[in-house]
């Protein structure tokens, strides 16, 4: 299938523990809840894009295990194209171990497994899928050489490249040069730029955007997002206040929804407003991919129409 949004996707099966707080070194802490969810930043973003109304396809690797079967069932139920998701007989499906505290904040350990076996050859095999898309969504949970190749293929074909630089890492020049929209959160922005803790986020964003051809969107949680577009100045898009239950997947809901609306032709600020609302809905429920809202839910919270 051709797709509006193509995602070079990581797959992480999340085993989530809820406790009053995070345990200290050497401490055993009694938790209150346990749940499992299909996740991974790329997978979550693909689900968010599909639920926001975009035809969506993914590229990546799963193991040959029960976790993989659950992913494939979920992809099918969401109508997400998975022709380019390989079954890896040597590596298991990726696993994430989030710890969620009573405030809804989370810390996560990830074991990538099959995700780290994604190769440039895998990307080349999916070249037609990338070239036929309108938007390519990327993160930094997969090998960098495969991510760079996907970005370069998309750029050469005129496909808009959206990079969420998470987990935070150095973005090599050959990847940065192929990016159209960079979407870090505030901690990722500070790590990418080496900013001091006392620097204003707007000053850090201005420095990160200086001399770049890409648009920079800095997500700020409940405070919304900063948008810096070359030649168009700076805009703060306000956030929406909701009762937070679980922040897992909020950034992915933002990025996937953003990609869907950019693929639909929205200007960046309108796409960001929609993505803010999607992230706000997502934090009111548990899970990563499972928390991504449908388009109607986002419009209901945002209270404004979006383009079809």
mmCIF file of C-alpha atoms in Angstrom:
data_model
loop_
_atom_site.group_PDB
_atom_site.id
_atom_site.type_symbol
_atom_site.label_atom_id
_atom_site.label_comp_id
_atom_site.label_asym_id
_atom_site.label_seq_id
_atom_site.Cartn_x
_atom_site.Cartn_y
_atom_site.Cartn_z
ATOM 1 C CA UNK A 1 0.000 0.000 0.000
ATOM 2 C CA UNK A 2 1.132 3.561 -0.598
ATOM 3 C CA UNK A 3 0.919 5.750 2.488
ATOM 4 C CA UNK A 4 0.675 9.439 3.357
ATOM 5 C CA UNK A 5 2.980 8.848 6.335
ATOM 6 C CA UNK A 6 5.822 6.336 6.337
ATOM 7 C CA UNK A 7 7.553 5.564 9.651
ATOM 8 C CA UNK A 8 10.956 3.967 10.074
ATOM 9 C CA UNK A 9 9.774 2.351 13.271
ATOM 10 C CA UNK A 10 11.152 0.927 16.463
ATOM 11 C CA UNK A 11 9.078 -1.734 18.223
ATOM 12 C CA UNK A 12 9.303 -1.987 22.023
ATOM 13 C CA UNK A 13 7.030 -4.197 24.099
ATOM 14 C CA UNK A 14 6.454 -2.223 27.309
ATOM 15 C CA UNK A 15 6.157 -3.905 30.702
ATOM 16 C CA UNK A 16 4.976 -1.052 32.917
ATOM 17 C CA UNK A 17 5.289 -0.964 36.704
ATOM 18 C CA UNK A 18 3.475 1.691 38.758
ATOM 19 C CA UNK A 19 4.839 2.650 42.173
ATOM 20 C CA UNK A 20 4.547 5.586 44.605
ATOM 21 C CA UNK A 21 8.020 6.734 43.541
ATOM 22 C CA UNK A 22 11.114 5.491 41.780
ATOM 23 C CA UNK A 23 13.242 3.109 43.870
ATOM 24 C CA UNK A 24 16.662 4.209 45.040
ATOM 25 C CA UNK A 25 19.915 2.262 44.510
ATOM 26 C CA UNK A 26 19.691 -1.186 46.097
ATOM 27 C CA UNK A 27 16.083 -0.642 47.151
ATOM 28 C CA UNK A 28 13.171 -3.023 46.643
ATOM 29 C CA UNK A 29 9.900 -1.120 46.396
ATOM 30 C CA UNK A 30 6.377 -2.549 46.415
ATOM 31 C CA UNK A 31 4.453 -1.322 43.391
ATOM 32 C CA UNK A 32 0.733 -0.883 42.940
ATOM 33 C CA UNK A 33 0.021 -1.870 39.315
ATOM 34 C CA UNK A 34 1.465 -3.755 36.364
ATOM 35 C CA UNK A 35 0.425 -3.656 32.721
ATOM 36 C CA UNK A 36 1.814 -4.533 29.299
ATOM 37 C CA UNK A 37 1.537 -2.431 26.148
ATOM 38 C CA UNK A 38 2.822 -2.537 22.602
ATOM 39 C CA UNK A 39 5.104 0.459 22.160
ATOM 40 C CA UNK A 40 8.328 1.884 20.810
ATOM 41 C CA UNK A 41 8.638 5.465 19.640
ATOM 42 C CA UNK A 42 8.282 4.704 15.940
ATOM 43 C CA UNK A 43 5.417 2.274 16.436
ATOM 44 C CA UNK A 44 3.599 4.717 18.730
ATOM 45 C CA UNK A 45 4.008 7.513 16.196
ATOM 46 C CA UNK A 46 2.667 5.321 13.408
ATOM 47 C CA UNK A 47 -0.447 4.523 15.448
ATOM 48 C CA UNK A 48 -0.928 8.201 16.281
ATOM 49 C CA UNK A 49 -0.606 9.151 12.603
ATOM 50 C CA UNK A 50 -3.110 6.506 11.552
ATOM 51 C CA UNK A 51 -5.607 7.523 14.218
ATOM 52 C CA UNK A 52 -5.203 11.148 13.177
ATOM 53 C CA UNK A 53 -6.450 10.161 9.738
ATOM 54 C CA UNK A 54 -3.318 9.476 7.669
ATOM 55 C CA UNK A 55 -2.803 6.310 5.660
ATOM 56 C CA UNK A 56 0.300 4.950 7.355
ATOM 57 C CA UNK A 57 2.975 2.312 6.764
ATOM 58 C CA UNK A 58 5.934 1.154 8.861
ATOM 59 C CA UNK A 59 9.409 -0.204 8.176
ATOM 60 C CA UNK A 60 11.306 -2.175 10.835
ATOM 61 C CA UNK A 61 12.057 -5.508 12.496
ATOM 62 C CA UNK A 62 10.295 -7.737 14.998
ATOM 63 C CA UNK A 63 11.454 -10.955 16.588
ATOM 64 C CA UNK A 64 9.740 -14.293 16.106
ATOM 65 C CA UNK A 65 7.981 -14.408 19.475
ATOM 66 C CA UNK A 66 4.669 -13.757 21.207
ATOM 67 C CA UNK A 67 5.433 -10.046 21.495
ATOM 68 C CA UNK A 68 5.801 -9.826 17.704
ATOM 69 C CA UNK A 69 2.456 -11.517 17.161
ATOM 70 C CA UNK A 70 0.764 -8.915 19.336
ATOM 71 C CA UNK A 71 2.389 -6.097 17.353
ATOM 72 C CA UNK A 72 1.268 -7.546 14.045
ATOM 73 C CA UNK A 73 -2.277 -7.968 15.308
ATOM 74 C CA UNK A 74 -2.325 -4.340 16.481
ATOM 75 C CA UNK A 75 -0.961 -3.057 13.165
ATOM 76 C CA UNK A 76 -3.630 -4.944 11.276
ATOM 77 C CA UNK A 77 -6.396 -3.647 13.528
ATOM 78 C CA UNK A 78 -5.235 -0.057 12.965
ATOM 79 C CA UNK A 79 -4.950 -0.480 9.186
ATOM 80 C CA UNK A 80 -1.207 0.258 9.201
ATOM 81 C CA UNK A 81 0.800 -1.227 6.341
ATOM 82 C CA UNK A 82 3.408 -3.691 7.621
ATOM 83 C CA UNK A 83 4.728 -5.266 4.422
ATOM 84 C CA UNK A 84 8.187 -3.865 5.211
ATOM 85 C CA UNK A 85 8.326 -5.178 8.785
ATOM 86 C CA UNK A 86 10.740 -8.128 8.797
ATOM 87 C CA UNK A 87 10.674 -11.153 11.100
ATOM 88 C CA UNK A 88 14.093 -11.603 12.689
ATOM 89 C CA UNK A 89 14.833 -15.215 13.758
ATOM 90 C CA UNK A 90 18.010 -14.256 15.658
ATOM 91 C CA UNK A 91 16.901 -11.322 17.806
ATOM 92 C CA UNK A 92 13.836 -10.996 19.978
ATOM 93 C CA UNK A 93 11.330 -8.156 19.789
ATOM 94 C CA UNK A 94 12.487 -5.039 21.624
ATOM 95 C CA UNK A 95 11.427 -4.613 25.240
ATOM 96 C CA UNK A 96 10.837 -1.485 27.357
ATOM 97 C CA UNK A 97 10.646 -1.379 31.165
ATOM 98 C CA UNK A 98 8.902 1.849 32.248
ATOM 99 C CA UNK A 99 8.437 2.796 35.905
ATOM 100 C CA UNK A 100 5.513 5.151 36.442
ATOM 101 C CA UNK A 101 5.202 7.184 39.651
ATOM 102 C CA UNK A 102 2.048 8.508 41.299
ATOM 103 C CA UNK A 103 2.386 11.890 39.550
ATOM 104 C CA UNK A 104 2.196 10.238 36.118
ATOM 105 C CA UNK A 105 5.879 10.817 35.283
ATOM 106 C CA UNK A 106 7.913 7.915 33.933
ATOM 107 C CA UNK A 107 11.453 6.605 33.585
ATOM 108 C CA UNK A 108 12.202 3.866 31.056
ATOM 109 C CA UNK A 109 14.890 1.237 30.437
ATOM 110 C CA UNK A 110 14.884 -0.100 26.877
ATOM 111 C CA UNK A 111 16.460 -3.263 25.444
ATOM 112 C CA UNK A 112 16.306 -2.743 21.658
ATOM 113 C CA UNK A 113 17.073 -6.311 20.459
ATOM 114 C CA UNK A 114 15.720 -6.682 16.866
ATOM 115 C CA UNK A 115 15.518 -2.913 16.461
ATOM 116 C CA UNK A 116 19.312 -2.711 16.412
ATOM 117 C CA UNK A 117 19.410 -5.256 13.557
ATOM 118 C CA UNK A 118 17.630 -2.904 11.128
ATOM 119 C CA UNK A 119 20.030 -2.336 8.239
ATOM 120 C CA UNK A 120 20.580 -0.035 5.300
ATOM 121 C CA UNK A 121 19.535 -2.980 3.126
ATOM 122 C CA UNK A 122 16.182 -3.091 4.943
ATOM 123 C CA UNK A 123 15.687 0.580 4.128
ATOM 124 C CA UNK A 124 16.696 0.131 0.518
ATOM 125 C CA UNK A 125 14.209 -2.731 0.194
ATOM 126 C CA UNK A 126 11.494 -0.290 1.287
ATOM 127 C CA UNK A 127 12.660 2.535 -0.992
ATOM 128 C CA UNK A 128 9.429 2.589 -3.011
ATOM 129 C CA UNK A 129 7.392 2.904 0.204
ATOM 130 C CA UNK A 130 9.445 5.899 1.316
ATOM 131 C CA UNK A 131 9.456 7.612 -2.071
ATOM 132 C CA UNK A 132 5.687 7.366 -2.443
ATOM 133 C CA UNK A 133 4.942 8.918 0.970
ATOM 134 C CA UNK A 134 4.215 12.566 1.731
ATOM 135 C CA UNK A 135 5.925 12.558 5.157
ATOM 136 C CA UNK A 136 8.655 10.315 6.583
ATOM 137 C CA UNK A 137 8.778 10.092 10.389
ATOM 138 C CA UNK A 138 12.112 9.244 12.020
ATOM 139 C CA UNK A 139 13.429 8.853 15.589
ATOM 140 C CA UNK A 140 16.797 7.772 17.023
ATOM 141 C CA UNK A 141 15.936 4.301 18.372
ATOM 142 C CA UNK A 142 17.305 2.516 15.283
ATOM 143 C CA UNK A 143 20.844 2.262 13.852
ATOM 144 C CA UNK A 144 21.991 5.644 12.595
ATOM 145 C CA UNK A 145 23.155 4.443 9.181
ATOM 146 C CA UNK A 146 19.677 3.080 8.398
ATOM 147 C CA UNK A 147 18.039 6.274 9.659
ATOM 148 C CA UNK A 148 20.326 8.458 7.558
ATOM 149 C CA UNK A 149 19.683 6.372 4.441
ATOM 150 C CA UNK A 150 15.915 6.657 4.894
ATOM 151 C CA UNK A 151 16.202 10.423 5.298
ATOM 152 C CA UNK A 152 18.383 10.785 2.194
ATOM 153 C CA UNK A 153 16.013 8.663 0.087
ATOM 154 C CA UNK A 154 13.073 10.765 1.230
ATOM 155 C CA UNK A 155 14.851 14.077 0.655
ATOM 156 C CA UNK A 156 15.842 13.075 -2.884
ATOM 157 C CA UNK A 157 12.211 12.151 -3.628
ATOM 158 C CA UNK A 158 10.766 15.381 -2.224
ATOM 159 C CA UNK A 159 9.229 13.626 0.795
ATOM 160 C CA UNK A 160 9.041 15.794 3.924
ATOM 161 C CA UNK A 161 11.353 14.434 6.638
ATOM 162 C CA UNK A 162 10.290 14.875 10.276
ATOM 163 C CA UNK A 163 12.881 13.840 12.882
ATOM 164 C CA UNK A 164 12.125 13.370 16.569
ATOM 165 C CA UNK A 165 15.683 13.231 18.035
ATOM 166 C CA UNK A 166 14.831 10.806 20.819
ATOM 167 C CA UNK A 167 16.416 9.256 22.699
ATOM 168 C CA UNK A 168 18.636 12.346 22.673
ATOM 169 C CA UNK A 169 21.865 11.806 20.758
ATOM 170 C CA UNK A 170 24.163 13.690 18.443
ATOM 171 C CA UNK A 171 22.478 14.214 15.080
ATOM 172 C CA UNK A 172 25.142 13.788 12.379
ATOM 173 C CA UNK A 173 25.393 16.430 9.677
ATOM 174 C CA UNK A 174 24.275 14.102 6.885
ATOM 175 C CA UNK A 175 21.047 13.452 8.771
ATOM 176 C CA UNK A 176 20.461 17.057 9.877
ATOM 177 C CA UNK A 177 20.934 18.242 6.286
ATOM 178 C CA UNK A 178 18.098 15.952 5.119
ATOM 179 C CA UNK A 179 15.594 17.008 7.812
ATOM 180 C CA UNK A 180 12.696 19.382 7.104
ATOM 181 C CA UNK A 181 11.192 19.461 10.614
ATOM 182 C CA UNK A 182 13.094 18.748 13.850
ATOM 183 C CA UNK A 183 10.933 17.985 16.911
ATOM 184 C CA UNK A 184 12.809 17.709 20.235
ATOM 185 C CA UNK A 185 11.334 18.211 23.677
ATOM 186 C CA UNK A 186 13.061 20.681 25.995
ATOM 187 C CA UNK A 187 15.484 18.200 27.644
ATOM 188 C CA UNK A 188 16.421 16.775 24.232
ATOM 189 C CA UNK A 189 16.989 20.280 22.884
ATOM 190 C CA UNK A 190 19.279 21.124 25.796
ATOM 191 C CA UNK A 191 21.241 17.901 25.391
ATOM 192 C CA UNK A 192 21.568 18.373 21.629
ATOM 193 C CA UNK A 193 22.901 21.915 22.066
ATOM 194 C CA UNK A 194 24.861 21.494 25.289
ATOM 195 C CA UNK A 195 22.820 24.324 26.806
ATOM 196 C CA UNK A 196 23.182 25.373 30.426
ATOM 197 C CA UNK A 197 20.305 24.590 32.757
ATOM 198 C CA UNK A 198 19.731 28.314 33.425
ATOM 199 C CA UNK A 199 19.406 29.301 29.759
ATOM 200 C CA UNK A 200 15.925 30.280 28.598
ATOM 201 C CA UNK A 201 14.473 27.642 26.298
ATOM 202 C CA UNK A 202 13.709 30.261 23.633
ATOM 203 C CA UNK A 203 17.354 31.339 23.571
ATOM 204 C CA UNK A 204 18.463 27.726 23.245
ATOM 205 C CA UNK A 205 15.941 27.151 20.453
ATOM 206 C CA UNK A 206 17.130 30.227 18.592
ATOM 207 C CA UNK A 207 20.700 28.991 18.746
ATOM 208 C CA UNK A 208 19.669 25.506 17.574
ATOM 209 C CA UNK A 209 17.730 26.946 14.629
ATOM 210 C CA UNK A 210 20.351 29.483 13.559
ATOM 211 C CA UNK A 211 21.586 28.844 10.040
ATOM 212 C CA UNK A 212 19.406 25.763 9.619
ATOM 213 C CA UNK A 213 16.980 25.164 6.776
ATOM 214 C CA UNK A 214 14.643 23.015 8.850
ATOM 215 C CA UNK A 215 11.739 24.150 10.983
ATOM 216 C CA UNK A 216 12.321 23.593 14.700
ATOM 217 C CA UNK A 217 9.432 22.580 16.963
ATOM 218 C CA UNK A 218 10.257 22.348 20.668
ATOM 219 C CA UNK A 219 7.582 20.545 22.668
ATOM 220 C CA UNK A 220 7.030 21.892 26.186
ATOM 221 C CA UNK A 221 4.488 19.493 27.666
ATOM 222 C CA UNK A 222 1.530 21.382 29.166
ATOM 223 C CA UNK A 223 3.063 24.664 28.012
ATOM 224 C CA UNK A 224 2.566 23.762 24.347
ATOM 225 C CA UNK A 225 5.324 24.188 21.782
ATOM 226 C CA UNK A 226 7.699 26.706 20.264
ATOM 227 C CA UNK A 227 7.814 26.859 16.477
ATOM 228 C CA UNK A 228 10.763 28.460 14.701
ATOM 229 C CA UNK A 229 10.485 28.482 10.912
ATOM 230 C CA UNK A 230 13.198 29.834 8.610
ATOM 231 C CA UNK A 231 12.100 33.218 7.308
ATOM 232 C CA UNK A 232 8.831 33.135 9.290
ATOM 233 C CA UNK A 233 9.947 33.935 12.804
ATOM 234 C CA UNK A 234 8.850 32.390 16.087
ATOM 235 C CA UNK A 235 5.451 31.314 17.383
ATOM 236 C CA UNK A 236 4.416 29.906 20.755
ATOM 237 C CA UNK A 237 1.494 27.513 20.352
ATOM 238 C CA UNK A 238 -0.211 27.193 23.767
ATOM 239 C CA UNK A 239 -0.832 23.847 25.383
ATOM 240 C CA UNK A 240 -4.055 22.509 26.855
ATOM 241 C CA UNK A 241 -4.629 21.746 30.524
ATOM 242 C CA UNK A 242 -5.880 18.270 31.371
ATOM 243 C CA UNK A 243 -5.713 15.850 34.312
ATOM 244 C CA UNK A 244 -2.546 13.812 33.782
ATOM 245 C CA UNK A 245 -2.712 10.055 34.321
ATOM 246 C CA UNK A 246 0.267 8.751 32.330
ATOM 247 C CA UNK A 247 2.810 10.651 30.203
ATOM 248 C CA UNK A 248 4.101 7.541 28.386
ATOM 249 C CA UNK A 249 3.703 8.090 24.648
ATOM 250 C CA UNK A 250 2.690 11.762 24.838
ATOM 251 C CA UNK A 251 5.601 12.917 22.699
ATOM 252 C CA UNK A 252 4.878 10.155 20.208
ATOM 253 C CA UNK A 253 1.212 11.144 20.018
ATOM 254 C CA UNK A 254 2.412 14.665 19.242
ATOM 255 C CA UNK A 255 4.857 13.598 16.524
ATOM 256 C CA UNK A 256 2.548 11.112 14.828
ATOM 257 C CA UNK A 257 -0.355 13.553 14.794
ATOM 258 C CA UNK A 258 1.943 16.307 13.559
ATOM 259 C CA UNK A 259 3.093 14.104 10.684
ATOM 260 C CA UNK A 260 -0.490 13.272 9.760
ATOM 261 C CA UNK A 261 -1.547 16.904 9.637
ATOM 262 C CA UNK A 262 1.545 17.982 7.704
ATOM 263 C CA UNK A 263 0.784 15.219 5.194
ATOM 264 C CA UNK A 264 -2.753 16.591 4.932
ATOM 265 C CA UNK A 265 -1.386 20.028 3.997
ATOM 266 C CA UNK A 266 -1.784 21.968 7.248
ATOM 267 C CA UNK A 267 0.636 24.854 7.879
ATOM 268 C CA UNK A 268 3.081 24.002 10.652
ATOM 269 C CA UNK A 269 1.406 26.107 13.355
ATOM 270 C CA UNK A 270 -1.993 24.524 12.662
ATOM 271 C CA UNK A 271 -0.442 21.063 12.654
ATOM 272 C CA UNK A 272 1.267 21.834 15.981
ATOM 273 C CA UNK A 273 -2.020 22.995 17.539
ATOM 274 C CA UNK A 274 -3.610 19.692 16.530
ATOM 275 C CA UNK A 275 -0.594 17.739 17.808
ATOM 276 C CA UNK A 276 -0.738 19.595 21.154
ATOM 277 C CA UNK A 277 -4.347 18.516 21.572
ATOM 278 C CA UNK A 278 -3.502 14.922 20.618
ATOM 279 C CA UNK A 279 -0.735 14.801 23.243
ATOM 280 C CA UNK A 280 -3.104 16.298 25.827
ATOM 281 C CA UNK A 281 -5.689 13.592 25.217
ATOM 282 C CA UNK A 282 -3.022 10.893 25.365
ATOM 283 C CA UNK A 283 -1.855 11.778 28.891
ATOM 284 C CA UNK A 284 -5.357 11.235 30.264
ATOM 285 C CA UNK A 285 -5.104 7.482 29.593
ATOM 286 C CA UNK A 286 -2.534 4.738 30.052
ATOM 287 C CA UNK A 287 -0.158 3.198 27.542
ATOM 288 C CA UNK A 288 1.970 4.314 24.615
ATOM 289 C CA UNK A 289 0.294 3.415 21.333
ATOM 290 C CA UNK A 290 -2.953 2.592 23.115
ATOM 291 C CA UNK A 291 -3.225 6.149 24.444
ATOM 292 C CA UNK A 292 -3.083 7.796 20.995
ATOM 293 C CA UNK A 293 -6.425 9.510 20.329
ATOM 294 C CA UNK A 294 -8.691 9.340 17.307
ATOM 295 C CA UNK A 295 -9.033 12.472 15.193
ATOM 296 C CA UNK A 296 -12.545 13.223 16.475
ATOM 297 C CA UNK A 297 -11.309 13.155 20.085
ATOM 298 C CA UNK A 298 -8.558 15.624 19.267
ATOM 299 C CA UNK A 299 -10.934 18.010 17.530
ATOM 300 C CA UNK A 300 -13.349 17.770 20.436
ATOM 301 C CA UNK A 301 -10.644 18.841 22.918
ATOM 302 C CA UNK A 302 -9.124 21.480 20.645
ATOM 303 C CA UNK A 303 -12.528 22.941 19.847
ATOM 304 C CA UNK A 304 -11.443 24.004 16.364
ATOM 305 C CA UNK A 305 -11.894 22.421 12.931
ATOM 306 C CA UNK A 306 -9.011 20.919 10.982
ATOM 307 C CA UNK A 307 -8.654 20.281 7.287
ATOM 308 C CA UNK A 308 -9.851 16.973 5.945
#
